[in-house]
Amino acid sequence: MKDIKVIALDLDGTLLDPDKNLSKANYEALKAAAEKGIEIVPATGRYFSAMPQCIRDLPFIHYSININGATVVKLSTNEVVYKAEIPLSEALDIMRWLDTKPALYDCYMNDHGWITGAFKEKANDYVTDPHYQDMVQNLRESVPELKQFITETGRDIQKIQFFTYDHDFQQETLHHGADRFPDIICTCSVKDQNVEFNNKKANKGDALIGLAEYLGYSRENTMAFGDGDNDVPMIKAAAVGVAMENSCPEALAAADIVTLSNAEDGVAKTIWEYCL
């Protein structure tokens, strides 16, 4: 059995149940692992303040991998221990390209979500999942025009995300977007509906290993849980990569272990079996 010191966990579809809650069984397993000295690290496409309150309130969470690995933050001091952002000029190129496509897009910048106001008003035409409709409406701040806003701000961008009703365009971008933008990685967190653009070094796998090294550990001390396309780099990078039974085919293929679904407390089962 490996000496696991860092456990990274995707949230939606993995640690959280289908109703987006943290089950008692998963909580107890995380707590027991933390009491053993294992770092419990949420790893999500969201920025920290957009994570569910039930995760932000966990007293044993010291670090957080956010925005698909664009940042890793030490929560007690707000110190960024790993960062990989999209240069402003490249972000503008991506947005101009998306302007010609059947897509509604937003971005994360400075740990906050931003969207053109006109896009937010018609978001439900592009976003069909009620959970993500709520995220767009409540976790994105409207600006008159996003490209102009980020140009005036002058900051690099943590993530660009688009939603589309065109499945063929979504799949084409997901699998070939990096051909057009070589310094970008394209992933999906909402099946058949979205694509997320990150700096190619902003993935959950590089972020996990970067955090482990910051803490004085190696890859051999890491475990990761996930279910989606954006979790595959983390599942591959960890010494023990775990996919949920409800995972996408790519995550299942990348995993060392396939556990029970997020509806069946698969996280708890595997932590008790392999770490405690």
mmCIF file of C-alpha atoms in Angstrom:
data_model
loop_
_atom_site.group_PDB
_atom_site.id
_atom_site.type_symbol
_atom_site.label_atom_id
_atom_site.label_comp_id
_atom_site.label_asym_id
_atom_site.label_seq_id
_atom_site.Cartn_x
_atom_site.Cartn_y
_atom_site.Cartn_z
ATOM 1 C CA MET A 1 0.000 0.000 0.000
ATOM 2 C CA LYS A 2 1.326 3.427 -0.967
ATOM 3 C CA ASP A 3 2.017 6.076 1.656
ATOM 4 C CA ILE A 4 -0.652 8.584 0.627
ATOM 5 C CA LYS A 5 -0.102 12.114 1.947
ATOM 6 C CA VAL A 6 -2.253 14.186 -0.440
ATOM 7 C CA ILE A 7 -5.736 13.308 -1.690
ATOM 8 C CA ALA A 8 -7.188 15.540 -4.417
ATOM 9 C CA LEU A 9 -10.903 15.324 -5.105
ATOM 10 C CA ASP A 10 -13.085 16.658 -7.876
ATOM 11 C CA LEU A 11 -16.427 17.885 -6.534
ATOM 12 C CA ASP A 12 -19.402 17.551 -8.912
ATOM 13 C CA GLY A 13 -19.932 13.930 -9.872
ATOM 14 C CA THR A 14 -17.202 12.754 -7.498
ATOM 15 C CA LEU A 15 -17.139 13.900 -3.888
ATOM 16 C CA LEU A 16 -20.610 15.453 -3.937
ATOM 17 C CA ASP A 17 -23.694 13.309 -4.373
ATOM 18 C CA PRO A 18 -26.140 13.881 -7.285
ATOM 19 C CA ASP A 19 -27.928 16.541 -5.200
ATOM 20 C CA LYS A 20 -24.598 18.420 -4.752
ATOM 21 C CA ASN A 21 -24.327 17.510 -1.065
ATOM 22 C CA LEU A 22 -21.441 16.037 0.931
ATOM 23 C CA SER A 23 -22.662 12.760 2.379
ATOM 24 C CA LYS A 24 -22.028 11.758 5.994
ATOM 25 C CA ALA A 25 -20.021 8.745 4.825
ATOM 26 C CA ASN A 26 -17.724 10.840 2.644
ATOM 27 C CA TYR A 27 -17.333 13.452 5.383
ATOM 28 C CA GLU A 28 -16.325 10.829 7.944
ATOM 29 C CA ALA A 29 -13.746 9.303 5.575
ATOM 30 C CA LEU A 30 -12.213 12.700 4.796
ATOM 31 C CA LYS A 31 -12.107 13.606 8.476
ATOM 32 C CA ALA A 32 -10.397 10.324 9.383
ATOM 33 C CA ALA A 33 -7.826 10.787 6.620
ATOM 34 C CA ALA A 34 -7.127 14.357 7.751
ATOM 35 C CA GLU A 35 -6.672 13.187 11.340
ATOM 36 C CA LYS A 36 -4.051 10.769 10.019
ATOM 37 C CA GLY A 37 -2.157 13.748 8.560
ATOM 38 C CA ILE A 38 -3.294 13.425 4.947
ATOM 39 C CA GLU A 39 -3.946 16.699 3.140
ATOM 40 C CA ILE A 40 -7.505 16.754 1.737
ATOM 41 C CA VAL A 41 -7.575 18.999 -1.329
ATOM 42 C CA PRO A 42 -10.665 19.931 -3.376
ATOM 43 C CA ALA A 43 -9.822 20.121 -7.091
ATOM 44 C CA THR A 44 -12.432 21.910 -9.153
ATOM 45 C CA GLY A 45 -13.077 24.016 -12.201
ATOM 46 C CA ARG A 46 -14.599 26.675 -9.938
ATOM 47 C CA TYR A 47 -12.860 29.522 -8.166
ATOM 48 C CA PHE A 48 -12.725 29.104 -4.390
ATOM 49 C CA SER A 49 -15.636 31.313 -3.330
ATOM 50 C CA ALA A 50 -17.843 29.588 -5.924
ATOM 51 C CA MET A 51 -17.295 26.193 -4.315
ATOM 52 C CA PRO A 52 -20.213 24.800 -2.277
ATOM 53 C CA GLN A 53 -20.353 26.098 1.276
ATOM 54 C CA CYS A 54 -20.227 22.545 2.630
ATOM 55 C CA ILE A 55 -16.723 22.188 1.168
ATOM 56 C CA ARG A 56 -15.456 25.657 2.094
ATOM 57 C CA ASP A 57 -16.548 25.063 5.675
ATOM 58 C CA LEU A 58 -14.534 21.876 6.157
ATOM 59 C CA PRO A 59 -12.043 22.672 8.947
ATOM 60 C CA PHE A 60 -9.364 20.313 7.652
ATOM 61 C CA ILE A 61 -9.053 21.853 4.157
ATOM 62 C CA HIS A 62 -5.742 23.743 3.984
ATOM 63 C CA TYR A 63 -5.183 23.969 0.207
ATOM 64 C CA SER A 64 -7.457 24.179 -2.814
ATOM 65 C CA ILE A 65 -6.876 23.440 -6.501
ATOM 66 C CA ASN A 66 -9.137 25.791 -8.432
ATOM 67 C CA ILE A 67 -10.084 26.707 -11.987
ATOM 68 C CA ASN A 68 -8.887 23.355 -13.354
ATOM 69 C CA GLY A 69 -5.440 23.914 -11.842
ATOM 70 C CA ALA A 70 -4.917 27.534 -12.877
ATOM 71 C CA THR A 71 -4.301 28.272 -9.194
ATOM 72 C CA VAL A 72 -3.450 26.367 -6.035
ATOM 73 C CA VAL A 73 -4.003 28.418 -2.895
ATOM 74 C CA LYS A 74 -2.899 28.032 0.720
ATOM 75 C CA LEU A 75 -6.121 29.044 2.398
ATOM 76 C CA SER A 76 -4.753 30.278 5.735
ATOM 77 C CA THR A 77 -2.685 32.994 4.059
ATOM 78 C CA ASN A 78 -4.276 33.205 0.583
ATOM 79 C CA GLU A 79 -0.801 32.470 -0.812
ATOM 80 C CA VAL A 80 -0.800 31.199 -4.410
ATOM 81 C CA VAL A 81 1.545 28.217 -4.472
ATOM 82 C CA TYR A 82 0.938 27.315 -8.139
ATOM 83 C CA LYS A 83 -0.342 29.449 -11.040
ATOM 84 C CA ALA A 84 -0.804 28.987 -14.790
ATOM 85 C CA GLU A 85 -2.962 31.586 -16.564
ATOM 86 C CA ILE A 86 -3.839 32.449 -20.162
ATOM 87 C CA PRO A 87 -1.988 35.561 -21.385
ATOM 88 C CA LEU A 88 -4.401 38.416 -22.050
ATOM 89 C CA SER A 89 -3.553 38.611 -25.763
ATOM 90 C CA GLU A 90 -4.298 34.919 -26.270
ATOM 91 C CA ALA A 91 -7.520 35.176 -24.274
ATOM 92 C CA LEU A 92 -8.684 37.941 -26.597
ATOM 93 C CA ASP A 93 -7.845 35.800 -29.648
ATOM 94 C CA ILE A 94 -9.950 32.953 -28.263
ATOM 95 C CA MET A 95 -12.897 35.233 -27.520
ATOM 96 C CA ARG A 96 -12.783 36.830 -30.979
ATOM 97 C CA TRP A 97 -12.849 33.345 -32.489
ATOM 98 C CA LEU A 98 -15.793 32.345 -30.289
ATOM 99 C CA ASP A 99 -17.658 35.453 -31.451
ATOM 100 C CA THR A 100 -17.949 33.745 -34.864
ATOM 101 C CA LYS A 101 -19.360 30.519 -33.399
ATOM 102 C CA PRO A 102 -22.679 29.361 -31.856
ATOM 103 C CA ALA A 103 -21.332 29.889 -28.358
ATOM 104 C CA LEU A 104 -21.935 31.844 -25.182
ATOM 105 C CA TYR A 105 -18.723 32.419 -23.240
ATOM 106 C CA ASP A 106 -17.465 33.792 -19.944
ATOM 107 C CA CYS A 107 -14.149 33.873 -18.099
ATOM 108 C CA TYR A 108 -12.520 33.676 -14.719
ATOM 109 C CA MET A 109 -10.120 36.467 -13.854
ATOM 110 C CA ASN A 110 -8.713 37.359 -10.442
ATOM 111 C CA ASP A 111 -10.745 34.554 -8.801
ATOM 112 C CA HIS A 112 -14.049 35.913 -10.064
ATOM 113 C CA GLY A 113 -16.442 35.069 -12.905
ATOM 114 C CA TRP A 114 -17.242 37.625 -15.630
ATOM 115 C CA ILE A 115 -19.628 37.630 -18.582
ATOM 116 C CA THR A 116 -20.977 40.041 -21.183
ATOM 117 C CA GLY A 117 -24.394 41.196 -19.990
ATOM 118 C CA ALA A 118 -26.146 40.256 -23.249
ATOM 119 C CA PHE A 119 -24.782 36.710 -22.936
ATOM 120 C CA LYS A 120 -26.058 36.360 -19.396
ATOM 121 C CA GLU A 121 -29.555 37.434 -20.461
ATOM 122 C CA LYS A 122 -29.783 34.611 -23.023
ATOM 123 C CA ALA A 123 -27.785 32.008 -21.084
ATOM 124 C CA ASN A 124 -30.672 29.566 -20.770
ATOM 125 C CA ASP A 125 -30.776 29.250 -24.567
ATOM 126 C CA TYR A 126 -27.323 27.668 -24.393
ATOM 127 C CA VAL A 127 -27.170 26.090 -20.927
ATOM 128 C CA THR A 128 -29.818 23.411 -20.346
ATOM 129 C CA ASP A 129 -28.637 21.896 -17.052
ATOM 130 C CA PRO A 130 -30.453 23.727 -14.192
ATOM 131 C CA HIS A 131 -27.383 23.522 -11.932
ATOM 132 C CA TYR A 132 -25.204 25.284 -14.497
ATOM 133 C CA GLN A 133 -27.941 27.761 -15.383
ATOM 134 C CA ASP A 134 -27.849 28.752 -11.721
ATOM 135 C CA MET A 135 -24.042 29.019 -11.773
ATOM 136 C CA VAL A 136 -24.067 31.332 -14.800
ATOM 137 C CA GLN A 137 -26.776 33.542 -13.311
ATOM 138 C CA ASN A 138 -25.370 33.751 -9.780
ATOM 139 C CA LEU A 139 -21.602 33.303 -10.123
ATOM 140 C CA ARG A 140 -20.860 35.563 -13.104
ATOM 141 C CA GLU A 141 -20.757 39.351 -12.876
ATOM 142 C CA SER A 142 -22.105 41.155 -15.925
ATOM 143 C CA VAL A 143 -20.028 43.722 -17.790
ATOM 144 C CA PRO A 144 -21.070 45.638 -20.923
ATOM 145 C CA GLU A 145 -18.612 43.745 -23.169
ATOM 146 C CA LEU A 146 -16.189 41.156 -21.878
ATOM 147 C CA LYS A 147 -13.294 41.682 -24.307
ATOM 148 C CA GLN A 148 -13.271 45.416 -23.671
ATOM 149 C CA PHE A 149 -13.482 44.847 -19.918
ATOM 150 C CA ILE A 150 -10.520 42.457 -19.708
ATOM 151 C CA THR A 151 -8.486 44.686 -22.036
ATOM 152 C CA GLU A 152 -9.043 47.657 -19.729
ATOM 153 C CA THR A 153 -8.256 45.539 -16.669
ATOM 154 C CA GLY A 154 -5.019 44.312 -18.242
ATOM 155 C CA ARG A 155 -4.857 41.049 -16.300
ATOM 156 C CA ASP A 156 -4.190 37.546 -17.565
ATOM 157 C CA ILE A 157 -7.145 35.137 -17.567
ATOM 158 C CA GLN A 158 -7.540 32.041 -15.432
ATOM 159 C CA LYS A 159 -10.101 30.248 -17.620
ATOM 160 C CA ILE A 160 -12.428 30.820 -20.566
ATOM 161 C CA GLN A 161 -15.559 28.687 -20.788
ATOM 162 C CA PHE A 162 -18.185 28.437 -23.476
ATOM 163 C CA PHE A 163 -21.572 26.738 -23.681
ATOM 164 C CA THR A 164 -23.178 25.715 -26.951
ATOM 165 C CA TYR A 165 -26.259 23.952 -28.251
ATOM 166 C CA ASP A 166 -24.192 22.665 -31.224
ATOM 167 C CA HIS A 167 -22.878 19.234 -30.226
ATOM 168 C CA ASP A 168 -20.633 18.917 -33.293
ATOM 169 C CA PHE A 169 -18.953 22.259 -32.568
ATOM 170 C CA GLN A 170 -18.498 21.293 -28.917
ATOM 171 C CA GLN A 171 -16.861 17.990 -29.815
ATOM 172 C CA GLU A 172 -14.701 19.502 -32.556
ATOM 173 C CA THR A 173 -13.389 22.175 -30.174
ATOM 174 C CA LEU A 174 -12.900 19.722 -27.337
ATOM 175 C CA HIS A 175 -10.747 17.409 -29.446
ATOM 176 C CA HIS A 176 -9.070 19.866 -31.822
ATOM 177 C CA GLY A 177 -9.158 23.278 -30.142
ATOM 178 C CA ALA A 178 -5.532 22.885 -29.102
ATOM 179 C CA ASP A 179 -4.587 22.633 -32.801
ATOM 180 C CA ARG A 180 -5.785 26.227 -33.225
ATOM 181 C CA PHE A 181 -4.441 27.420 -29.852
ATOM 182 C CA PRO A 182 -1.304 25.331 -29.116
ATOM 183 C CA ASP A 183 -0.682 26.744 -25.635
ATOM 184 C CA ILE A 184 -4.207 25.858 -24.513
ATOM 185 C CA ILE A 185 -5.787 22.704 -23.122
ATOM 186 C CA CYS A 186 -9.476 22.107 -23.845
ATOM 187 C CA THR A 187 -11.592 20.136 -21.389
ATOM 188 C CA CYS A 188 -15.254 19.520 -20.660
ATOM 189 C CA SER A 189 -17.092 19.582 -17.337
ATOM 190 C CA VAL A 190 -20.703 19.596 -18.571
ATOM 191 C CA LYS A 191 -21.311 16.639 -20.874
ATOM 192 C CA ASP A 192 -22.099 17.628 -24.476
ATOM 193 C CA GLN A 193 -22.556 21.312 -23.584
ATOM 194 C CA ASN A 194 -19.361 23.121 -22.645
ATOM 195 C CA VAL A 195 -15.658 23.481 -23.329
ATOM 196 C CA GLU A 196 -13.172 25.071 -20.942
ATOM 197 C CA PHE A 197 -9.931 26.699 -22.141
ATOM 198 C CA ASN A 198 -6.971 26.786 -19.779
ATOM 199 C CA ASN A 199 -3.252 27.359 -20.055
ATOM 200 C CA LYS A 200 -1.923 23.896 -20.919
ATOM 201 C CA LYS A 201 -0.038 23.887 -17.615
ATOM 202 C CA ALA A 202 -3.279 24.713 -15.809
ATOM 203 C CA ASN A 203 -4.556 21.213 -15.353
ATOM 204 C CA LYS A 204 -5.436 19.371 -12.188
ATOM 205 C CA GLY A 205 -2.570 16.914 -12.675
ATOM 206 C CA ASP A 206 0.242 19.464 -12.848
ATOM 207 C CA ALA A 207 -1.387 21.375 -9.996
ATOM 208 C CA LEU A 208 -1.557 18.261 -7.810
ATOM 209 C CA ILE A 209 2.094 17.396 -8.371
ATOM 210 C CA GLY A 210 3.099 21.036 -7.874
ATOM 211 C CA LEU A 211 1.291 21.096 -4.548
ATOM 212 C CA ALA A 212 2.776 17.773 -3.451
ATOM 213 C CA GLU A 213 6.278 19.057 -4.174
ATOM 214 C CA TYR A 214 5.542 22.307 -2.338
ATOM 215 C CA LEU A 215 4.592 20.194 0.680
ATOM 216 C CA GLY A 216 7.773 18.133 0.400
ATOM 217 C CA TYR A 217 6.172 15.001 -1.047
ATOM 218 C CA SER A 218 6.454 13.195 -4.373
ATOM 219 C CA ARG A 219 4.023 11.771 -6.890
ATOM 220 C CA GLU A 220 4.179 8.467 -4.998
ATOM 221 C CA ASN A 221 2.382 10.129 -2.090
ATOM 222 C CA THR A 222 -0.668 11.263 -4.090
ATOM 223 C CA MET A 223 -4.189 9.975 -4.743
ATOM 224 C CA ALA A 224 -6.824 11.635 -6.931
ATOM 225 C CA PHE A 225 -10.552 11.095 -7.496
ATOM 226 C CA GLY A 226 -12.510 12.299 -10.522
ATOM 227 C CA ASP A 227 -15.244 11.592 -13.041
ATOM 228 C CA GLY A 228 -14.897 14.070 -15.901
ATOM 229 C CA ASP A 229 -12.704 14.900 -18.848
ATOM 230 C CA ASN A 230 -11.040 17.703 -16.895
ATOM 231 C CA ASP A 231 -10.072 15.170 -14.193
ATOM 232 C CA VAL A 232 -8.108 12.889 -16.528
ATOM 233 C CA PRO A 233 -4.728 14.679 -16.102
ATOM 234 C CA MET A 234 -5.088 14.431 -12.318
ATOM 235 C CA ILE A 235 -6.120 10.772 -12.416
ATOM 236 C CA LYS A 236 -3.102 10.011 -14.611
ATOM 237 C CA ALA A 237 -0.680 12.118 -12.563
ATOM 238 C CA ALA A 238 -1.497 10.623 -9.162
ATOM 239 C CA ALA A 239 0.182 7.508 -7.863
ATOM 240 C CA VAL A 240 -3.335 6.173 -7.264
ATOM 241 C CA GLY A 241 -5.842 7.531 -9.762
ATOM 242 C CA VAL A 242 -9.463 6.742 -8.967
ATOM 243 C CA ALA A 243 -12.444 7.114 -11.308
ATOM 244 C CA MET A 244 -16.029 6.997 -10.133
ATOM 245 C CA GLU A 245 -18.317 4.364 -11.635
ATOM 246 C CA ASN A 246 -20.295 7.247 -13.194
ATOM 247 C CA SER A 247 -17.195 8.652 -14.937
ATOM 248 C CA CYS A 248 -16.772 9.505 -18.597
ATOM 249 C CA PRO A 249 -14.985 6.840 -20.701
ATOM 250 C CA GLU A 250 -11.715 8.814 -20.732
ATOM 251 C CA ALA A 251 -11.564 8.976 -16.936
ATOM 252 C CA LEU A 252 -12.402 5.290 -16.613
ATOM 253 C CA ALA A 253 -9.617 4.401 -19.039
ATOM 254 C CA ALA A 254 -7.066 6.566 -17.177
ATOM 255 C CA ALA A 255 -7.798 5.185 -13.704
ATOM 256 C CA ASP A 256 -5.884 2.682 -11.619
ATOM 257 C CA ILE A 257 -9.069 2.001 -9.642
ATOM 258 C CA VAL A 258 -12.760 2.323 -10.491
ATOM 259 C CA THR A 259 -14.854 2.815 -7.375
ATOM 260 C CA LEU A 260 -18.564 3.095 -6.664
ATOM 261 C CA SER A 261 -20.498 6.042 -8.056
ATOM 262 C CA ASN A 262 -20.837 9.403 -6.351
ATOM 263 C CA ALA A 263 -24.362 8.323 -5.360
ATOM 264 C CA GLU A 264 -22.896 5.348 -3.489
ATOM 265 C CA ASP A 265 -20.095 7.047 -1.508
ATOM 266 C CA GLY A 266 -17.321 5.686 -3.707
ATOM 267 C CA VAL A 267 -14.870 8.217 -2.262
ATOM 268 C CA ALA A 268 -15.415 6.959 1.278
ATOM 269 C CA LYS A 269 -15.117 3.324 0.241
ATOM 270 C CA THR A 270 -11.747 3.844 -1.446
ATOM 271 C CA ILE A 271 -10.247 6.065 1.260
ATOM 272 C CA TRP A 272 -11.100 3.538 3.966
ATOM 273 C CA GLU A 273 -9.735 0.693 1.844
ATOM 274 C CA TYR A 274 -6.470 2.270 0.665
ATOM 275 C CA CYS A 275 -5.557 5.021 3.134
ATOM 276 C CA LEU A 276 -6.857 4.154 6.591
#
